[in-house]
């Protein structure tokens, strides 16, 4: 019981801290920058304000309502799974990884569900305001996800002699993402690198048998 409470507190701390950081950054960007405004931090790191209707890193594969509904269902399932692994006493690192994935999905759900109602439209000439008198730029569930981190680590042109791509501009790592996306990615990468055995169903069964012994 003590282990359950301790690991549960760690999971809640991870969820709330990441969620607060994510939302503070997004609200600041939304209310202080024009759409597609860029702030140069270094040659390979920019704060570049953009918005998207799709999934992580700006991908747009399905309709907006479907994506928002999918996120909500995913968060419910991940939350249930997180509760199960905390109750079963899984390793703290694994619990933190799942918490990061859960929080990242939840952070983007907040944008999708609420931002369309809470903020006015961001444009090249207008900075969005919070709770505008005329209403938000959209309705519930149709808000846009705020992105801002841009890392063009390598930006160059392909040599002219190269077939198909010769002379074209090339940017290594062009996606623009937010803190929630980073939390999801870090959680997944850490799972694959350090906790892959937990993803194996046979491990669950053997672990369960050991606990019964």
mmCIF file with all atom_site columns, C-alpha atoms in Angstrom:
data_model
loop_
_atom_site.group_PDB
_atom_site.id
_atom_site.type_symbol
_atom_site.label_atom_id
_atom_site.label_alt_id
_atom_site.label_comp_id
_atom_site.label_asym_id
_atom_site.label_entity_id
_atom_site.label_seq_id
_atom_site.pdbx_PDB_ins_code
_atom_site.Cartn_x
_atom_site.Cartn_y
_atom_site.Cartn_z
_atom_site.occupancy
_atom_site.B_iso_or_equiv
_atom_site.pdbx_formal_charge
_atom_site.auth_seq_id
_atom_site.auth_comp_id
_atom_site.auth_asym_id
_atom_site.auth_atom_id
_atom_site.pdbx_PDB_model_num
ATOM 1   C CA . UNK A 1 1   ? 0.000   0.000   0.000   1.00 0.00 ? 1   UNK A CA 1
ATOM 2   C CA . UNK A 1 2   ? 2.859   2.355   0.867   1.00 0.00 ? 2   UNK A CA 1
ATOM 3   C CA . UNK A 1 3   ? 4.529   1.628   -2.480  1.00 0.00 ? 3   UNK A CA 1
ATOM 4   C CA . UNK A 1 4   ? 1.225   2.300   -4.288  1.00 0.00 ? 4   UNK A CA 1
ATOM 5   C CA . UNK A 1 5   ? 0.867   5.698   -2.580  1.00 0.00 ? 5   UNK A CA 1
ATOM 6   C CA . UNK A 1 6   ? 4.487   6.683   -3.263  1.00 0.00 ? 6   UNK A CA 1
ATOM 7   C CA . UNK A 1 7   ? 4.446   5.721   -6.924  1.00 0.00 ? 7   UNK A CA 1
ATOM 8   C CA . UNK A 1 8   ? 1.006   7.239   -7.335  1.00 0.00 ? 8   UNK A CA 1
ATOM 9   C CA . UNK A 1 9   ? 2.316   10.551  -5.983  1.00 0.00 ? 9   UNK A CA 1
ATOM 10  C CA . UNK A 1 10  ? 5.271   10.400  -8.385  1.00 0.00 ? 10  UNK A CA 1
ATOM 11  C CA . UNK A 1 11  ? 2.911   9.802   -11.306 1.00 0.00 ? 11  UNK A CA 1
ATOM 12  C CA . UNK A 1 12  ? 0.648   12.687  -10.253 1.00 0.00 ? 12  UNK A CA 1
ATOM 13  C CA . UNK A 1 13  ? 3.644   15.001  -9.797  1.00 0.00 ? 13  UNK A CA 1
ATOM 14  C CA . UNK A 1 14  ? 4.886   14.117  -13.284 1.00 0.00 ? 14  UNK A CA 1
ATOM 15  C CA . UNK A 1 15  ? 1.456   14.642  -14.823 1.00 0.00 ? 15  UNK A CA 1
ATOM 16  C CA . UNK A 1 16  ? 0.720   17.989  -13.162 1.00 0.00 ? 16  UNK A CA 1
ATOM 17  C CA . UNK A 1 17  ? 4.215   19.463  -13.586 1.00 0.00 ? 17  UNK A CA 1
ATOM 18  C CA . UNK A 1 18  ? 4.465   18.592  -17.286 1.00 0.00 ? 18  UNK A CA 1
ATOM 19  C CA . UNK A 1 19  ? 0.884   19.710  -17.936 1.00 0.00 ? 19  UNK A CA 1
ATOM 20  C CA . UNK A 1 20  ? 1.407   23.067  -16.216 1.00 0.00 ? 20  UNK A CA 1
ATOM 21  C CA . UNK A 1 21  ? 4.656   23.740  -18.095 1.00 0.00 ? 21  UNK A CA 1
ATOM 22  C CA . UNK A 1 22  ? 3.017   22.788  -21.397 1.00 0.00 ? 22  UNK A CA 1
ATOM 23  C CA . UNK A 1 23  ? 0.014   25.041  -20.895 1.00 0.00 ? 23  UNK A CA 1
ATOM 24  C CA . UNK A 1 24  ? 2.003   28.009  -19.560 1.00 0.00 ? 24  UNK A CA 1
ATOM 25  C CA . UNK A 1 25  ? 4.225   27.926  -22.653 1.00 0.00 ? 25  UNK A CA 1
ATOM 26  C CA . UNK A 1 26  ? 1.267   27.606  -25.027 1.00 0.00 ? 26  UNK A CA 1
ATOM 27  C CA . UNK A 1 27  ? -0.776  30.382  -23.428 1.00 0.00 ? 27  UNK A CA 1
ATOM 28  C CA . UNK A 1 28  ? 2.234   32.719  -23.421 1.00 0.00 ? 28  UNK A CA 1
ATOM 29  C CA . UNK A 1 29  ? 2.998   31.989  -27.073 1.00 0.00 ? 29  UNK A CA 1
ATOM 30  C CA . UNK A 1 30  ? -0.649  32.377  -28.065 1.00 0.00 ? 30  UNK A CA 1
ATOM 31  C CA . UNK A 1 31  ? -1.074  35.728  -26.296 1.00 0.00 ? 31  UNK A CA 1
ATOM 32  C CA . UNK A 1 32  ? 2.327   37.285  -27.099 1.00 0.00 ? 32  UNK A CA 1
ATOM 33  C CA . UNK A 1 33  ? 3.233   36.259  -30.653 1.00 0.00 ? 33  UNK A CA 1
ATOM 34  C CA . UNK A 1 34  ? 1.774   36.701  -34.109 1.00 0.00 ? 34  UNK A CA 1
ATOM 35  C CA . UNK A 1 35  ? 0.982   33.597  -36.127 1.00 0.00 ? 35  UNK A CA 1
ATOM 36  C CA . UNK A 1 36  ? 4.205   32.379  -37.801 1.00 0.00 ? 36  UNK A CA 1
ATOM 37  C CA . UNK A 1 37  ? 6.311   34.889  -35.880 1.00 0.00 ? 37  UNK A CA 1
ATOM 38  C CA . UNK A 1 38  ? 9.790   33.554  -35.194 1.00 0.00 ? 38  UNK A CA 1
ATOM 39  C CA . UNK A 1 39  ? 12.270  34.229  -32.396 1.00 0.00 ? 39  UNK A CA 1
ATOM 40  C CA . UNK A 1 40  ? 15.847  33.134  -33.070 1.00 0.00 ? 40  UNK A CA 1
ATOM 41  C CA . UNK A 1 41  ? 17.506  31.509  -30.069 1.00 0.00 ? 41  UNK A CA 1
ATOM 42  C CA . UNK A 1 42  ? 20.454  30.000  -31.963 1.00 0.00 ? 42  UNK A CA 1
ATOM 43  C CA . UNK A 1 43  ? 21.102  29.090  -35.601 1.00 0.00 ? 43  UNK A CA 1
ATOM 44  C CA . UNK A 1 44  ? 19.600  25.669  -34.925 1.00 0.00 ? 44  UNK A CA 1
ATOM 45  C CA . UNK A 1 45  ? 16.824  26.566  -32.466 1.00 0.00 ? 45  UNK A CA 1
ATOM 46  C CA . UNK A 1 46  ? 13.862  28.903  -33.016 1.00 0.00 ? 46  UNK A CA 1
ATOM 47  C CA . UNK A 1 47  ? 10.641  29.693  -31.197 1.00 0.00 ? 47  UNK A CA 1
ATOM 48  C CA . UNK A 1 48  ? 8.272   29.619  -34.166 1.00 0.00 ? 48  UNK A CA 1
ATOM 49  C CA . UNK A 1 49  ? 4.568   30.045  -33.425 1.00 0.00 ? 49  UNK A CA 1
ATOM 50  C CA . UNK A 1 50  ? 2.260   27.929  -35.530 1.00 0.00 ? 50  UNK A CA 1
ATOM 51  C CA . UNK A 1 51  ? -0.911  25.903  -35.044 1.00 0.00 ? 51  UNK A CA 1
ATOM 52  C CA . UNK A 1 52  ? -2.168  22.656  -36.486 1.00 0.00 ? 52  UNK A CA 1
ATOM 53  C CA . UNK A 1 53  ? -5.351  20.612  -36.617 1.00 0.00 ? 53  UNK A CA 1
ATOM 54  C CA . UNK A 1 54  ? -3.607  17.282  -36.596 1.00 0.00 ? 54  UNK A CA 1
ATOM 55  C CA . UNK A 1 55  ? -1.490  14.973  -34.513 1.00 0.00 ? 55  UNK A CA 1
ATOM 56  C CA . UNK A 1 56  ? 1.999   15.321  -33.072 1.00 0.00 ? 56  UNK A CA 1
ATOM 57  C CA . UNK A 1 57  ? 4.588   17.338  -35.021 1.00 0.00 ? 57  UNK A CA 1
ATOM 58  C CA . UNK A 1 58  ? 1.920   18.930  -37.218 1.00 0.00 ? 58  UNK A CA 1
ATOM 59  C CA . UNK A 1 59  ? 0.789   15.825  -39.079 1.00 0.00 ? 59  UNK A CA 1
ATOM 60  C CA . UNK A 1 60  ? -2.747  16.026  -40.478 1.00 0.00 ? 60  UNK A CA 1
ATOM 61  C CA . UNK A 1 61  ? -4.133  12.636  -41.441 1.00 0.00 ? 61  UNK A CA 1
ATOM 62  C CA . UNK A 1 62  ? -7.777  12.588  -40.347 1.00 0.00 ? 62  UNK A CA 1
ATOM 63  C CA . UNK A 1 63  ? -10.667 14.910  -39.571 1.00 0.00 ? 63  UNK A CA 1
ATOM 64  C CA . UNK A 1 64  ? -10.444 17.220  -36.562 1.00 0.00 ? 64  UNK A CA 1
ATOM 65  C CA . UNK A 1 65  ? -13.365 15.729  -34.628 1.00 0.00 ? 65  UNK A CA 1
ATOM 66  C CA . UNK A 1 66  ? -11.994 12.217  -35.133 1.00 0.00 ? 66  UNK A CA 1
ATOM 67  C CA . UNK A 1 67  ? -8.554  13.240  -33.858 1.00 0.00 ? 67  UNK A CA 1
ATOM 68  C CA . UNK A 1 68  ? -9.948  14.964  -30.775 1.00 0.00 ? 68  UNK A CA 1
ATOM 69  C CA . UNK A 1 69  ? -12.187 11.982  -29.986 1.00 0.00 ? 69  UNK A CA 1
ATOM 70  C CA . UNK A 1 70  ? -9.276  9.603   -30.552 1.00 0.00 ? 70  UNK A CA 1
ATOM 71  C CA . UNK A 1 71  ? -7.104  11.576  -28.131 1.00 0.00 ? 71  UNK A CA 1
ATOM 72  C CA . UNK A 1 72  ? -9.789  11.515  -25.454 1.00 0.00 ? 72  UNK A CA 1
ATOM 73  C CA . UNK A 1 73  ? -10.273 7.747   -25.762 1.00 0.00 ? 73  UNK A CA 1
ATOM 74  C CA . UNK A 1 74  ? -6.492  7.226   -25.765 1.00 0.00 ? 74  UNK A CA 1
ATOM 75  C CA . UNK A 1 75  ? -6.063  9.286   -22.575 1.00 0.00 ? 75  UNK A CA 1
ATOM 76  C CA . UNK A 1 76  ? -8.793  7.296   -20.818 1.00 0.00 ? 76  UNK A CA 1
ATOM 77  C CA . UNK A 1 77  ? -7.163  3.981   -21.775 1.00 0.00 ? 77  UNK A CA 1
ATOM 78  C CA . UNK A 1 78  ? -3.652  5.144   -20.855 1.00 0.00 ? 78  UNK A CA 1
ATOM 79  C CA . UNK A 1 79  ? -4.951  6.508   -17.546 1.00 0.00 ? 79  UNK A CA 1
ATOM 80  C CA . UNK A 1 80  ? -6.556  3.161   -16.740 1.00 0.00 ? 80  UNK A CA 1
ATOM 81  C CA . UNK A 1 81  ? -3.334  1.362   -17.673 1.00 0.00 ? 81  UNK A CA 1
ATOM 82  C CA . UNK A 1 82  ? -1.282  3.741   -15.524 1.00 0.00 ? 82  UNK A CA 1
ATOM 83  C CA . UNK A 1 83  ? -3.475  2.992   -12.525 1.00 0.00 ? 83  UNK A CA 1
ATOM 84  C CA . UNK A 1 84  ? -3.045  -0.757  -13.105 1.00 0.00 ? 84  UNK A CA 1
ATOM 85  C CA . UNK A 1 85  ? 0.751   -0.646  -13.272 1.00 0.00 ? 85  UNK A CA 1
ATOM 86  C CA . UNK A 1 86  ? 0.979   1.586   -10.190 1.00 0.00 ? 86  UNK A CA 1
ATOM 87  C CA . UNK A 1 87  ? -1.231  -0.859  -8.298  1.00 0.00 ? 87  UNK A CA 1
ATOM 88  C CA . UNK A 1 88  ? 0.926   -3.778  -9.438  1.00 0.00 ? 88  UNK A CA 1
ATOM 89  C CA . UNK A 1 89  ? 4.109   -2.057  -8.269  1.00 0.00 ? 89  UNK A CA 1
ATOM 90  C CA . UNK A 1 90  ? 5.909   -1.657  -11.593 1.00 0.00 ? 90  UNK A CA 1
ATOM 91  C CA . UNK A 1 91  ? 9.253   0.159   -11.629 1.00 0.00 ? 91  UNK A CA 1
ATOM 92  C CA . UNK A 1 92  ? 9.129   3.897   -11.014 1.00 0.00 ? 92  UNK A CA 1
ATOM 93  C CA . UNK A 1 93  ? 10.919  4.714   -14.261 1.00 0.00 ? 93  UNK A CA 1
ATOM 94  C CA . UNK A 1 94  ? 8.340   2.797   -16.266 1.00 0.00 ? 94  UNK A CA 1
ATOM 95  C CA . UNK A 1 95  ? 5.511   4.571   -14.457 1.00 0.00 ? 95  UNK A CA 1
ATOM 96  C CA . UNK A 1 96  ? 7.114   7.956   -15.250 1.00 0.00 ? 96  UNK A CA 1
ATOM 97  C CA . UNK A 1 97  ? 7.352   7.012   -18.933 1.00 0.00 ? 97  UNK A CA 1
ATOM 98  C CA . UNK A 1 98  ? 3.648   6.145   -19.098 1.00 0.00 ? 98  UNK A CA 1
ATOM 99  C CA . UNK A 1 99  ? 2.841   9.330   -17.172 1.00 0.00 ? 99  UNK A CA 1
ATOM 100 C CA . UNK A 1 100 ? 4.752   11.391  -19.747 1.00 0.00 ? 100 UNK A CA 1
ATOM 101 C CA . UNK A 1 101 ? 2.836   9.811   -22.617 1.00 0.00 ? 101 UNK A CA 1
ATOM 102 C CA . UNK A 1 102 ? -0.471  10.346  -20.824 1.00 0.00 ? 102 UNK A CA 1
ATOM 103 C CA . UNK A 1 103 ? 0.320   13.979  -20.020 1.00 0.00 ? 103 UNK A CA 1
ATOM 104 C CA . UNK A 1 104 ? 1.477   14.751  -23.553 1.00 0.00 ? 104 UNK A CA 1
ATOM 105 C CA . UNK A 1 105 ? -1.776  13.461  -24.990 1.00 0.00 ? 105 UNK A CA 1
ATOM 106 C CA . UNK A 1 106 ? -3.765  15.326  -22.335 1.00 0.00 ? 106 UNK A CA 1
ATOM 107 C CA . UNK A 1 107 ? -1.912  18.571  -23.036 1.00 0.00 ? 107 UNK A CA 1
ATOM 108 C CA . UNK A 1 108 ? -2.885  18.510  -26.697 1.00 0.00 ? 108 UNK A CA 1
ATOM 109 C CA . UNK A 1 109 ? -6.460  17.529  -25.826 1.00 0.00 ? 109 UNK A CA 1
ATOM 110 C CA . UNK A 1 110 ? -6.785  20.748  -23.822 1.00 0.00 ? 110 UNK A CA 1
ATOM 111 C CA . UNK A 1 111 ? -5.836  22.743  -26.935 1.00 0.00 ? 111 UNK A CA 1
ATOM 112 C CA . UNK A 1 112 ? -8.265  20.836  -29.127 1.00 0.00 ? 112 UNK A CA 1
ATOM 113 C CA . UNK A 1 113 ? -11.207 20.972  -26.729 1.00 0.00 ? 113 UNK A CA 1
ATOM 114 C CA . UNK A 1 114 ? -10.895 24.451  -25.188 1.00 0.00 ? 114 UNK A CA 1
ATOM 115 C CA . UNK A 1 115 ? -8.641  26.796  -27.183 1.00 0.00 ? 115 UNK A CA 1
ATOM 116 C CA . UNK A 1 116 ? -11.166 27.459  -29.936 1.00 0.00 ? 116 UNK A CA 1
ATOM 117 C CA . UNK A 1 117 ? -13.552 28.914  -27.363 1.00 0.00 ? 117 UNK A CA 1
ATOM 118 C CA . UNK A 1 118 ? -11.030 30.578  -25.046 1.00 0.00 ? 118 UNK A CA 1
ATOM 119 C CA . UNK A 1 119 ? -8.922  32.476  -27.591 1.00 0.00 ? 119 UNK A CA 1
ATOM 120 C CA . UNK A 1 120 ? -9.467  34.752  -30.573 1.00 0.00 ? 120 UNK A CA 1
ATOM 121 C CA . UNK A 1 121 ? -7.826  33.950  -33.905 1.00 0.00 ? 121 UNK A CA 1
ATOM 122 C CA . UNK A 1 122 ? -4.049  34.316  -34.264 1.00 0.00 ? 122 UNK A CA 1
ATOM 123 C CA . UNK A 1 123 ? -3.021  35.932  -37.548 1.00 0.00 ? 123 UNK A CA 1
ATOM 124 C CA . UNK A 1 124 ? 0.016   37.615  -39.113 1.00 0.00 ? 124 UNK A CA 1
ATOM 125 C CA . UNK A 1 125 ? -1.320  40.984  -37.928 1.00 0.00 ? 125 UNK A CA 1
ATOM 126 C CA . UNK A 1 126 ? -3.260  40.115  -34.771 1.00 0.00 ? 126 UNK A CA 1
ATOM 127 C CA . UNK A 1 127 ? -2.149  38.574  -31.484 1.00 0.00 ? 127 UNK A CA 1
ATOM 128 C CA . UNK A 1 128 ? -4.811  36.387  -29.895 1.00 0.00 ? 128 UNK A CA 1
ATOM 129 C CA . UNK A 1 129 ? -6.587  37.515  -26.749 1.00 0.00 ? 129 UNK A CA 1
ATOM 130 C CA . UNK A 1 130 ? -7.895  35.357  -23.924 1.00 0.00 ? 130 UNK A CA 1
ATOM 131 C CA . UNK A 1 131 ? -11.677 35.201  -23.476 1.00 0.00 ? 131 UNK A CA 1
ATOM 132 C CA . UNK A 1 132 ? -12.484 37.746  -26.240 1.00 0.00 ? 132 UNK A CA 1
ATOM 133 C CA . UNK A 1 133 ? -15.802 39.614  -26.060 1.00 0.00 ? 133 UNK A CA 1
ATOM 134 C CA . UNK A 1 134 ? -16.880 38.399  -29.488 1.00 0.00 ? 134 UNK A CA 1
ATOM 135 C CA . UNK A 1 135 ? -16.165 34.776  -28.677 1.00 0.00 ? 135 UNK A CA 1
ATOM 136 C CA . UNK A 1 136 ? -13.364 32.452  -29.709 1.00 0.00 ? 136 UNK A CA 1
ATOM 137 C CA . UNK A 1 137 ? -12.202 31.532  -33.174 1.00 0.00 ? 137 UNK A CA 1
ATOM 138 C CA . UNK A 1 138 ? -14.013 28.169  -33.159 1.00 0.00 ? 138 UNK A CA 1
ATOM 139 C CA . UNK A 1 139 ? -16.270 25.873  -31.123 1.00 0.00 ? 139 UNK A CA 1
ATOM 140 C CA . UNK A 1 140 ? -15.681 23.190  -28.503 1.00 0.00 ? 140 UNK A CA 1
ATOM 141 C CA . UNK A 1 141 ? -13.555 20.251  -29.764 1.00 0.00 ? 141 UNK A CA 1
ATOM 142 C CA . UNK A 1 142 ? -12.343 22.224  -32.805 1.00 0.00 ? 142 UNK A CA 1
ATOM 143 C CA . UNK A 1 143 ? -9.464  24.174  -31.302 1.00 0.00 ? 143 UNK A CA 1
ATOM 144 C CA . UNK A 1 144 ? -6.004  24.180  -32.875 1.00 0.00 ? 144 UNK A CA 1
ATOM 145 C CA . UNK A 1 145 ? -2.935  22.748  -31.167 1.00 0.00 ? 145 UNK A CA 1
ATOM 146 C CA . UNK A 1 146 ? -0.233  25.353  -30.468 1.00 0.00 ? 146 UNK A CA 1
ATOM 147 C CA . UNK A 1 147 ? 3.314   24.445  -31.573 1.00 0.00 ? 147 UNK A CA 1
ATOM 148 C CA . UNK A 1 148 ? 6.489   26.457  -31.092 1.00 0.00 ? 148 UNK A CA 1
ATOM 149 C CA . UNK A 1 149 ? 9.765   24.506  -30.941 1.00 0.00 ? 149 UNK A CA 1
ATOM 150 C CA . UNK A 1 150 ? 11.690  24.421  -34.222 1.00 0.00 ? 150 UNK A CA 1
ATOM 151 C CA . UNK A 1 151 ? 15.120  22.803  -34.565 1.00 0.00 ? 151 UNK A CA 1
ATOM 152 C CA . UNK A 1 152 ? 16.517  23.192  -38.114 1.00 0.00 ? 152 UNK A CA 1
ATOM 153 C CA . UNK A 1 153 ? 19.766  21.514  -37.039 1.00 0.00 ? 153 UNK A CA 1
ATOM 154 C CA . UNK A 1 154 ? 21.071  21.275  -40.599 1.00 0.00 ? 154 UNK A CA 1
ATOM 155 C CA . UNK A 1 155 ? 19.848  23.606  -43.336 1.00 0.00 ? 155 UNK A CA 1
ATOM 156 C CA . UNK A 1 156 ? 21.510  23.425  -46.735 1.00 0.00 ? 156 UNK A CA 1
ATOM 157 C CA . UNK A 1 157 ? 20.995  22.684  -50.428 1.00 0.00 ? 157 UNK A CA 1
ATOM 158 C CA . UNK A 1 158 ? 21.519  19.297  -52.042 1.00 0.00 ? 158 UNK A CA 1
ATOM 159 C CA . UNK A 1 159 ? 24.435  19.231  -54.527 1.00 0.00 ? 159 UNK A CA 1
ATOM 160 C CA . UNK A 1 160 ? 23.339  19.839  -58.114 1.00 0.00 ? 160 UNK A CA 1
ATOM 161 C CA . UNK A 1 161 ? 24.762  16.516  -59.287 1.00 0.00 ? 161 UNK A CA 1
ATOM 162 C CA . UNK A 1 162 ? 22.515  14.423  -57.037 1.00 0.00 ? 162 UNK A CA 1
ATOM 163 C CA . UNK A 1 163 ? 19.637  12.712  -58.874 1.00 0.00 ? 163 UNK A CA 1
ATOM 164 C CA . UNK A 1 164 ? 16.021  13.635  -58.026 1.00 0.00 ? 164 UNK A CA 1
ATOM 165 C CA . UNK A 1 165 ? 16.898  16.100  -55.231 1.00 0.00 ? 165 UNK A CA 1
ATOM 166 C CA . UNK A 1 166 ? 19.829  18.023  -56.728 1.00 0.00 ? 166 UNK A CA 1
ATOM 167 C CA . UNK A 1 167 ? 19.640  21.749  -55.990 1.00 0.00 ? 167 UNK A CA 1
ATOM 168 C CA . UNK A 1 168 ? 16.660  21.441  -53.648 1.00 0.00 ? 168 UNK A CA 1
ATOM 169 C CA . UNK A 1 169 ? 16.656  22.969  -50.195 1.00 0.00 ? 169 UNK A CA 1
ATOM 170 C CA . UNK A 1 170 ? 17.104  20.514  -47.334 1.00 0.00 ? 170 UNK A CA 1
ATOM 171 C CA . UNK A 1 171 ? 16.328  20.920  -43.629 1.00 0.00 ? 171 UNK A CA 1
ATOM 172 C CA . UNK A 1 172 ? 17.205  18.198  -41.163 1.00 0.00 ? 172 UNK A CA 1
ATOM 173 C CA . UNK A 1 173 ? 14.415  17.903  -38.586 1.00 0.00 ? 173 UNK A CA 1
ATOM 174 C CA . UNK A 1 174 ? 11.859  20.381  -39.866 1.00 0.00 ? 174 UNK A CA 1
ATOM 175 C CA . UNK A 1 175 ? 8.824   19.452  -37.659 1.00 0.00 ? 175 UNK A CA 1
ATOM 176 C CA . UNK A 1 176 ? 7.591   22.139  -35.278 1.00 0.00 ? 176 UNK A CA 1
ATOM 177 C CA . UNK A 1 177 ? 6.353   20.697  -31.991 1.00 0.00 ? 177 UNK A CA 1
ATOM 178 C CA . UNK A 1 178 ? 5.318   21.605  -28.447 1.00 0.00 ? 178 UNK A CA 1
ATOM 179 C CA . UNK A 1 179 ? 6.225   20.509  -24.915 1.00 0.00 ? 179 UNK A CA 1
ATOM 180 C CA . UNK A 1 180 ? 3.434   17.912  -24.885 1.00 0.00 ? 180 UNK A CA 1
ATOM 181 C CA . UNK A 1 181 ? 4.786   16.321  -28.078 1.00 0.00 ? 181 UNK A CA 1
ATOM 182 C CA . UNK A 1 182 ? 8.253   16.217  -26.502 1.00 0.00 ? 182 UNK A CA 1
ATOM 183 C CA . UNK A 1 183 ? 6.849   14.490  -23.406 1.00 0.00 ? 183 UNK A CA 1
ATOM 184 C CA . UNK A 1 184 ? 5.201   11.810  -25.568 1.00 0.00 ? 184 UNK A CA 1
ATOM 185 C CA . UNK A 1 185 ? 8.380   11.263  -27.593 1.00 0.00 ? 185 UNK A CA 1
ATOM 186 C CA . UNK A 1 186 ? 10.635  11.075  -24.523 1.00 0.00 ? 186 UNK A CA 1
ATOM 187 C CA . UNK A 1 187 ? 8.260   8.636   -22.851 1.00 0.00 ? 187 UNK A CA 1
ATOM 188 C CA . UNK A 1 188 ? 8.121   6.339   -25.874 1.00 0.00 ? 188 UNK A CA 1
ATOM 189 C CA . UNK A 1 189 ? 11.880  6.450   -26.529 1.00 0.00 ? 189 UNK A CA 1
ATOM 190 C CA . UNK A 1 190 ? 12.669  5.684   -22.883 1.00 0.00 ? 190 UNK A CA 1
ATOM 191 C CA . UNK A 1 191 ? 10.198  2.787   -22.951 1.00 0.00 ? 191 UNK A CA 1
ATOM 192 C CA . UNK A 1 192 ? 11.853  1.259   -25.999 1.00 0.00 ? 192 UNK A CA 1
ATOM 193 C CA . UNK A 1 193 ? 15.381  1.755   -24.676 1.00 0.00 ? 193 UNK A CA 1
ATOM 194 C CA . UNK A 1 194 ? 14.991  0.742   -21.041 1.00 0.00 ? 194 UNK A CA 1
ATOM 195 C CA . UNK A 1 195 ? 11.666  -1.008  -20.491 1.00 0.00 ? 195 UNK A CA 1
ATOM 196 C CA . UNK A 1 196 ? 10.963  -3.060  -23.589 1.00 0.00 ? 196 UNK A CA 1
ATOM 197 C CA . UNK A 1 197 ? 10.499  -6.213  -21.485 1.00 0.00 ? 197 UNK A CA 1
ATOM 198 C CA . UNK A 1 198 ? 7.473   -4.625  -19.833 1.00 0.00 ? 198 UNK A CA 1
ATOM 199 C CA . UNK A 1 199 ? 5.840   -4.424  -23.249 1.00 0.00 ? 199 UNK A CA 1
ATOM 200 C CA . UNK A 1 200 ? 6.121   -8.182  -23.698 1.00 0.00 ? 200 UNK A CA 1
ATOM 201 C CA . UNK A 1 201 ? 2.963   -10.003 -22.682 1.00 0.00 ? 201 UNK A CA 1
ATOM 202 C CA . UNK A 1 202 ? 4.978   -13.026 -21.578 1.00 0.00 ? 202 UNK A CA 1
ATOM 203 C CA . UNK A 1 203 ? 6.770   -10.813 -19.058 1.00 0.00 ? 203 UNK A CA 1
ATOM 204 C CA . UNK A 1 204 ? 3.452   -9.755  -17.575 1.00 0.00 ? 204 UNK A CA 1
ATOM 205 C CA . UNK A 1 205 ? 2.449   -13.362 -17.123 1.00 0.00 ? 205 UNK A CA 1
ATOM 206 C CA . UNK A 1 206 ? 5.756   -14.471 -15.605 1.00 0.00 ? 206 UNK A CA 1
ATOM 207 C CA . UNK A 1 207 ? 5.803   -11.435 -13.335 1.00 0.00 ? 207 UNK A CA 1
ATOM 208 C CA . UNK A 1 208 ? 2.279   -12.212 -12.178 1.00 0.00 ? 208 UNK A CA 1
ATOM 209 C CA . UNK A 1 209 ? 3.214   -15.820 -11.441 1.00 0.00 ? 209 UNK A CA 1
ATOM 210 C CA . UNK A 1 210 ? 6.230   -14.691 -9.392  1.00 0.00 ? 210 UNK A CA 1
ATOM 211 C CA . UNK A 1 211 ? 4.053   -12.407 -7.334  1.00 0.00 ? 211 UNK A CA 1
ATOM 212 C CA . UNK A 1 212 ? 1.661   -15.258 -6.573  1.00 0.00 ? 212 UNK A CA 1
ATOM 213 C CA . UNK A 1 213 ? 4.527   -17.547 -5.515  1.00 0.00 ? 213 UNK A CA 1
#
